[in-house]
XYZ file of C-alpha atoms in Angstrom:
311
model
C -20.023 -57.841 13.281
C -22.095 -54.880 14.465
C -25.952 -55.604 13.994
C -27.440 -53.950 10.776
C -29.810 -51.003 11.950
C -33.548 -51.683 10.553
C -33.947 -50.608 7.224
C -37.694 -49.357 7.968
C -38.121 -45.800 6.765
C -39.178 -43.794 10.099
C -39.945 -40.289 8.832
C -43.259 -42.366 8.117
C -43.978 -44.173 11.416
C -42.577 -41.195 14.148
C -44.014 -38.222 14.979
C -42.242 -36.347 17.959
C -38.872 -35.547 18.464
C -39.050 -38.226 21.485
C -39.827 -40.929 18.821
C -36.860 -39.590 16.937
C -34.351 -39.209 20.097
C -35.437 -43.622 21.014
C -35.415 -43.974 17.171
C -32.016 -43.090 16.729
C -30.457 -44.272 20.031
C -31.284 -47.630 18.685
C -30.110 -46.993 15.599
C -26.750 -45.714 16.715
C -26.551 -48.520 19.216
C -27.228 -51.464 17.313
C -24.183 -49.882 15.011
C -21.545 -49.545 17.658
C -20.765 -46.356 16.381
C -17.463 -45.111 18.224
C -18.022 -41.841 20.160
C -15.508 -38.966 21.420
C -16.097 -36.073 19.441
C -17.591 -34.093 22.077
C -19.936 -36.491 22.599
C -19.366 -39.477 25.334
C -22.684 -41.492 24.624
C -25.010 -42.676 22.101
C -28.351 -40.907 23.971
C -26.162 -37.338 23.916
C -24.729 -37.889 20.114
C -28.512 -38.982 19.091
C -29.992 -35.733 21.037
C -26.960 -33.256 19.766
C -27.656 -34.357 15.740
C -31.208 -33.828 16.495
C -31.564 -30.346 18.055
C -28.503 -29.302 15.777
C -30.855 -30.461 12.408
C -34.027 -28.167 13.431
C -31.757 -25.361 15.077
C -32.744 -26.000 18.815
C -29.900 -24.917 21.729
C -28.088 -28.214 22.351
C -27.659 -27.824 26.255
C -30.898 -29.822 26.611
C -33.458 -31.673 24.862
C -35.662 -32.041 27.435
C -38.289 -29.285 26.688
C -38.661 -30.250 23.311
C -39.258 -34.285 23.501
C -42.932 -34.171 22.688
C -42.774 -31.491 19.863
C -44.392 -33.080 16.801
C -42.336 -33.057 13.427
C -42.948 -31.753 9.829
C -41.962 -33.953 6.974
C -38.774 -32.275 6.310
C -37.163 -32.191 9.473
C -37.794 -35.933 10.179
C -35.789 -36.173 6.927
C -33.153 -34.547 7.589
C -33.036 -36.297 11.028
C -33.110 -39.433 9.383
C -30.303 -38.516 6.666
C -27.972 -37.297 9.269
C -28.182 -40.289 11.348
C -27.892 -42.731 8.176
C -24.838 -40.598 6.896
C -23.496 -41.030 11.293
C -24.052 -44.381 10.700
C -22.892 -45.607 7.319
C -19.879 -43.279 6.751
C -18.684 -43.667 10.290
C -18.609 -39.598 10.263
C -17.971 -38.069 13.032
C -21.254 -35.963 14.096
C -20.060 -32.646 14.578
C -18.663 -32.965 10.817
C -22.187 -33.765 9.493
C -23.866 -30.421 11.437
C -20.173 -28.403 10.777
C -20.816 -27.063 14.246
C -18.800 -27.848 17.774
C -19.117 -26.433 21.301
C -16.944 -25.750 24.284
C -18.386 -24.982 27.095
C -21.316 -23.706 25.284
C -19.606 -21.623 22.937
C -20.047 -22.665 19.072
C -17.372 -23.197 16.712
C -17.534 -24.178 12.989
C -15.520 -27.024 11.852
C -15.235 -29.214 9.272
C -12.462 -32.234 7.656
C -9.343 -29.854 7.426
C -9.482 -29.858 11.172
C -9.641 -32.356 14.370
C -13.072 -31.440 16.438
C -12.414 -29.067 19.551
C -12.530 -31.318 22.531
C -9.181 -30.301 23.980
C -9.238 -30.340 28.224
C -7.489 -26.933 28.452
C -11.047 -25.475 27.560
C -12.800 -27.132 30.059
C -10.130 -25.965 32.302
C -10.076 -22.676 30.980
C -13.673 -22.027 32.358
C -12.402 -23.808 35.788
C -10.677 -21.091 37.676
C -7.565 -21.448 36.657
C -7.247 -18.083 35.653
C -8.648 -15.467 37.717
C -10.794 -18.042 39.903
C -10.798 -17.350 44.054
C -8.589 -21.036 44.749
C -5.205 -20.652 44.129
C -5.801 -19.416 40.334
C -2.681 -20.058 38.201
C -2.838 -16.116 37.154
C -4.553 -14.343 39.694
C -5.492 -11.261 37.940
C -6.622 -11.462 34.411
C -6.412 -8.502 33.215
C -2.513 -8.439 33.819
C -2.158 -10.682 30.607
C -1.335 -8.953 27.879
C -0.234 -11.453 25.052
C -1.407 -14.811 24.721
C -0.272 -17.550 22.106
C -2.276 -20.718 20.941
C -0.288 -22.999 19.713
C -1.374 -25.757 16.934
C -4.488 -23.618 16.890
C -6.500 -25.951 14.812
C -9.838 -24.671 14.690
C -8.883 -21.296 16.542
C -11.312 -22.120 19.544
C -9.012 -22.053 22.245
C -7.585 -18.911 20.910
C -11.404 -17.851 20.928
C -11.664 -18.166 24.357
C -8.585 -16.671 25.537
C -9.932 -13.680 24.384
C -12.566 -13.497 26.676
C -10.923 -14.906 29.406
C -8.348 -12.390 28.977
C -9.694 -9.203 28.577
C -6.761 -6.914 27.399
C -5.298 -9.910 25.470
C -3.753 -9.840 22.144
C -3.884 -13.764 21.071
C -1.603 -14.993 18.378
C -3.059 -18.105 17.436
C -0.394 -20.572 15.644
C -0.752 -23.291 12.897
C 1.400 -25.401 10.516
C -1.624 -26.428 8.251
C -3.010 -24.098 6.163
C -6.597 -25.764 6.162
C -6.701 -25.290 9.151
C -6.134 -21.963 9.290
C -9.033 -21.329 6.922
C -11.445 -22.377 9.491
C -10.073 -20.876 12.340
C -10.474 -17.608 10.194
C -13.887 -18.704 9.888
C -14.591 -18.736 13.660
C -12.440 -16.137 14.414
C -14.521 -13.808 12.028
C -18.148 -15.319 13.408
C -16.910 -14.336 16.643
C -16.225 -10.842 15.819
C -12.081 -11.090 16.709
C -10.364 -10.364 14.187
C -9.052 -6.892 16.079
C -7.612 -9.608 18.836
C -6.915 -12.599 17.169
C -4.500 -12.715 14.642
C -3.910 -16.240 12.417
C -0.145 -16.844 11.884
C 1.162 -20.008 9.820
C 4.234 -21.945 10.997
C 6.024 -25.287 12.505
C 5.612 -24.385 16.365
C 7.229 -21.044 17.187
C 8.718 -20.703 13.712
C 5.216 -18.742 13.134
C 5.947 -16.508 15.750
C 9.883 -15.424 15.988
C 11.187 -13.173 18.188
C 7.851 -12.682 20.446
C 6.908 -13.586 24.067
C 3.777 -14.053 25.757
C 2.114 -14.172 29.496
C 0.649 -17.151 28.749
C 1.378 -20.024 26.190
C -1.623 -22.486 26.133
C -1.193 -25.802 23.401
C -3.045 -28.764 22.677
C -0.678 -29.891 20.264
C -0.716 -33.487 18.064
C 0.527 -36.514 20.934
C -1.100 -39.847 19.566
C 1.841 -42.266 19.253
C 2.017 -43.497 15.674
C 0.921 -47.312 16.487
C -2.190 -45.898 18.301
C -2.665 -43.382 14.860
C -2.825 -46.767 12.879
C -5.222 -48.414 14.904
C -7.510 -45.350 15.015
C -11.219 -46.799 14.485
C -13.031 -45.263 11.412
C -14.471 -41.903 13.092
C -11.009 -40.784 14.163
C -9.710 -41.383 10.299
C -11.663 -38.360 9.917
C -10.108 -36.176 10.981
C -6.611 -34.429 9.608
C -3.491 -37.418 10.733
C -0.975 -34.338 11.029
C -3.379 -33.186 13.885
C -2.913 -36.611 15.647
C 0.384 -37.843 15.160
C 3.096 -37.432 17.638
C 5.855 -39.158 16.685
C 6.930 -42.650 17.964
C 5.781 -41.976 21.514
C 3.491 -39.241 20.908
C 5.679 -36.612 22.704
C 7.836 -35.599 19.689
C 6.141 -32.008 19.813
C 5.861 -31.600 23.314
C 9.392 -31.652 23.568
C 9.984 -29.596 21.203
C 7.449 -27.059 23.010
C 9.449 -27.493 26.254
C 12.668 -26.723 24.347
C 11.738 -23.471 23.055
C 8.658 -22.350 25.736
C 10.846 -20.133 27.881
C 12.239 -18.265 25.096
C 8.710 -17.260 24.076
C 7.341 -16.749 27.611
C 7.696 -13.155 29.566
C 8.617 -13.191 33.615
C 6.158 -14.659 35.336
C 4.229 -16.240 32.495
C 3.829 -20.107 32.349
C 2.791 -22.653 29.448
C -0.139 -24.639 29.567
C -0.154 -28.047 27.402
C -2.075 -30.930 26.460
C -0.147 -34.025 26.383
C -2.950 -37.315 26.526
C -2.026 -39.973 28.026
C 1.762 -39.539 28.621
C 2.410 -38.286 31.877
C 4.626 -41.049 32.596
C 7.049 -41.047 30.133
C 7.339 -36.898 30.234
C 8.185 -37.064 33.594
C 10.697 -39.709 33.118
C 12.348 -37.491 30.143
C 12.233 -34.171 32.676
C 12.783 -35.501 36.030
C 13.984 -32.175 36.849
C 10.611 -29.838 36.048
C 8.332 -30.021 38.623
C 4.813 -30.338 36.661
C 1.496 -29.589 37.820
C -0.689 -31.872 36.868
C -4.412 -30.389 36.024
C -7.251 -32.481 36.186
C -10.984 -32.039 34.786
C -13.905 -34.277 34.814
C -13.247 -36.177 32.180
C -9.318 -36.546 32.422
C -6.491 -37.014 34.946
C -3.092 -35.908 34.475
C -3.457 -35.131 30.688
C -2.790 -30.942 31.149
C 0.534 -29.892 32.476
C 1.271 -26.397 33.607
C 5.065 -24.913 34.145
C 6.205 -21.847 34.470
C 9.149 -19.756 32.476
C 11.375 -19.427 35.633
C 11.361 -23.513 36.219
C 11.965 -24.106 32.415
C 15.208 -21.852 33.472
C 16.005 -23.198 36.334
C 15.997 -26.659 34.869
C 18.047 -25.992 32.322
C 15.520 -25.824 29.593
């Protein structure tokens, strides 16, 4: 059994936002809270809840340590790391705020929290980067789709990786939908980014894109079961995969060429199972994309080798 966080009240007995940031390391500690919401650690989820609560940029907490308090803010500190603690919820739930690569989103329960890879390697240099970019020039893509939106945040960024862009961004749940409006709208897109509600490219019949990006659900449905409490969160339809966890990313590799233009390619999110796509397709030749925190998990193929294979 996890050890029971001191009851003490601390809004009382700290003062700086340091006490707060070894206050609530312990307290998240001693709870065995379960991280992964785009946090890895119980130091970075303690310092995000605390400069998200008194509206501080979250890229470092470092200049702020030995700020002193008022007697609301250490309340609300305190309240959101009870609530982290005692409801299991995950953290960017509590603040309704995520970031990739420093960009914000909003989100709340009728979506999983951004933390897809393709983001990460969106800002890489993948596209339009000086090492053997995937699309050299970006501002030869035209059309992008996002499918299984979610949230709308990888949609979000397309648009500003790709310039001249129109992004359809796909999504079988309408909750989900309702948020992404609510990002796209913050992030002043709505011109670019249009919101389209379907099962895969039923949402978007008939059209074809430069680029397909998708970080669609692939958690196998044993693994879905045996999610621990922070994960049960989040919306199951954005987890489950089927069996295996590759039910939709076959269907995405059945139908990808038919939505891509010459020369485009599809960029997807699979997890953790490289090994049994490749066995399926032993005729595609993937590339595998790595980032810092994942290997293998991204795949990237183009239209003319979906063809080629058969596809």
């Amino acid at each position: 059994m996890p050890e029971k966080p001191a009851s003490n009240e601390p809004a009382s007995q700290l003062s700086t936002i340091r006490d707060f940031l070894r206050w609530a390391l312990t307290e998240l500690r001693a709870a065995k809270v379960v991280h992964g919401h785009g946090t890895t650690s119980a130091i970075d989820e303690a310092a995000f809840l605390i400069l998200e609560a008194l509206h501080l940029p979250v890229d470092d907490i470092n200049p702020w340590l030995d700020a002193n308090l008022l007697d609301t803010e250490k309340q609300k500190i305190t309240s959101l790391i009870r609530r982290r603690i005692d409801g299991r919820m995950p953290a960017a739930y509590l603040v309704k705020r995520a970031y990739i690569h420093g960009i914000p989103f909003y989100v709340d329960e009728r979506v999983i929290v951004p933390r897809s890879y393709i983001g990460e390697l969106m800002f890489s240099g993948i596209f339009g980067g000086d090492e053997a970019p995937l699309i050299e020039d970006v501002s030869n893509v035209a059309s992008v789709l996002d499918l299984c939106t979610g949230s709308g945040c990888l949609a979000i960024i397309a648009a500003g990786i790709f310039p001249r862009a129109e992004v359809d961004a796909a999504e079988l749940s309408a909750d989900a939908l309702e948020v992404a409006r609510i990002n796209v709208d913050e992030h002043d897109l709505a011109d670019r980014v249009s919101l389209l509600e379907g099962d895969l490219f039923d949402a978007v019949e008939g059209r074809t894109y430069d680029l397909i990006i998708s970080n669609p659900p692939y958690v196998a449905g044993g693994e879905v079961q045996a999610f621990p409490p922070e994960y049960g969160h989040e919306p199951v339809m954005a987890h489950l995969g089927g069996e295996d966890g590759l039910d939709l990313v076959r269907r995405i590799l059945a139908d990808a060429a038919d939505h891509l233009n010459p020369g485009g390619g599809l960029l997807c999110e699979i997890g953790t199972g490289r090994e049994r796509l490749v066995d399926d397709y032993p005729q595609l030749d993937f590339l595998w994309l790595d980032t810092e925190e994942s290997e293998g998990e991204v795949f990237w193929i183009t239209r003319e080798q979906l063809l080629e294979a058969g596809i």
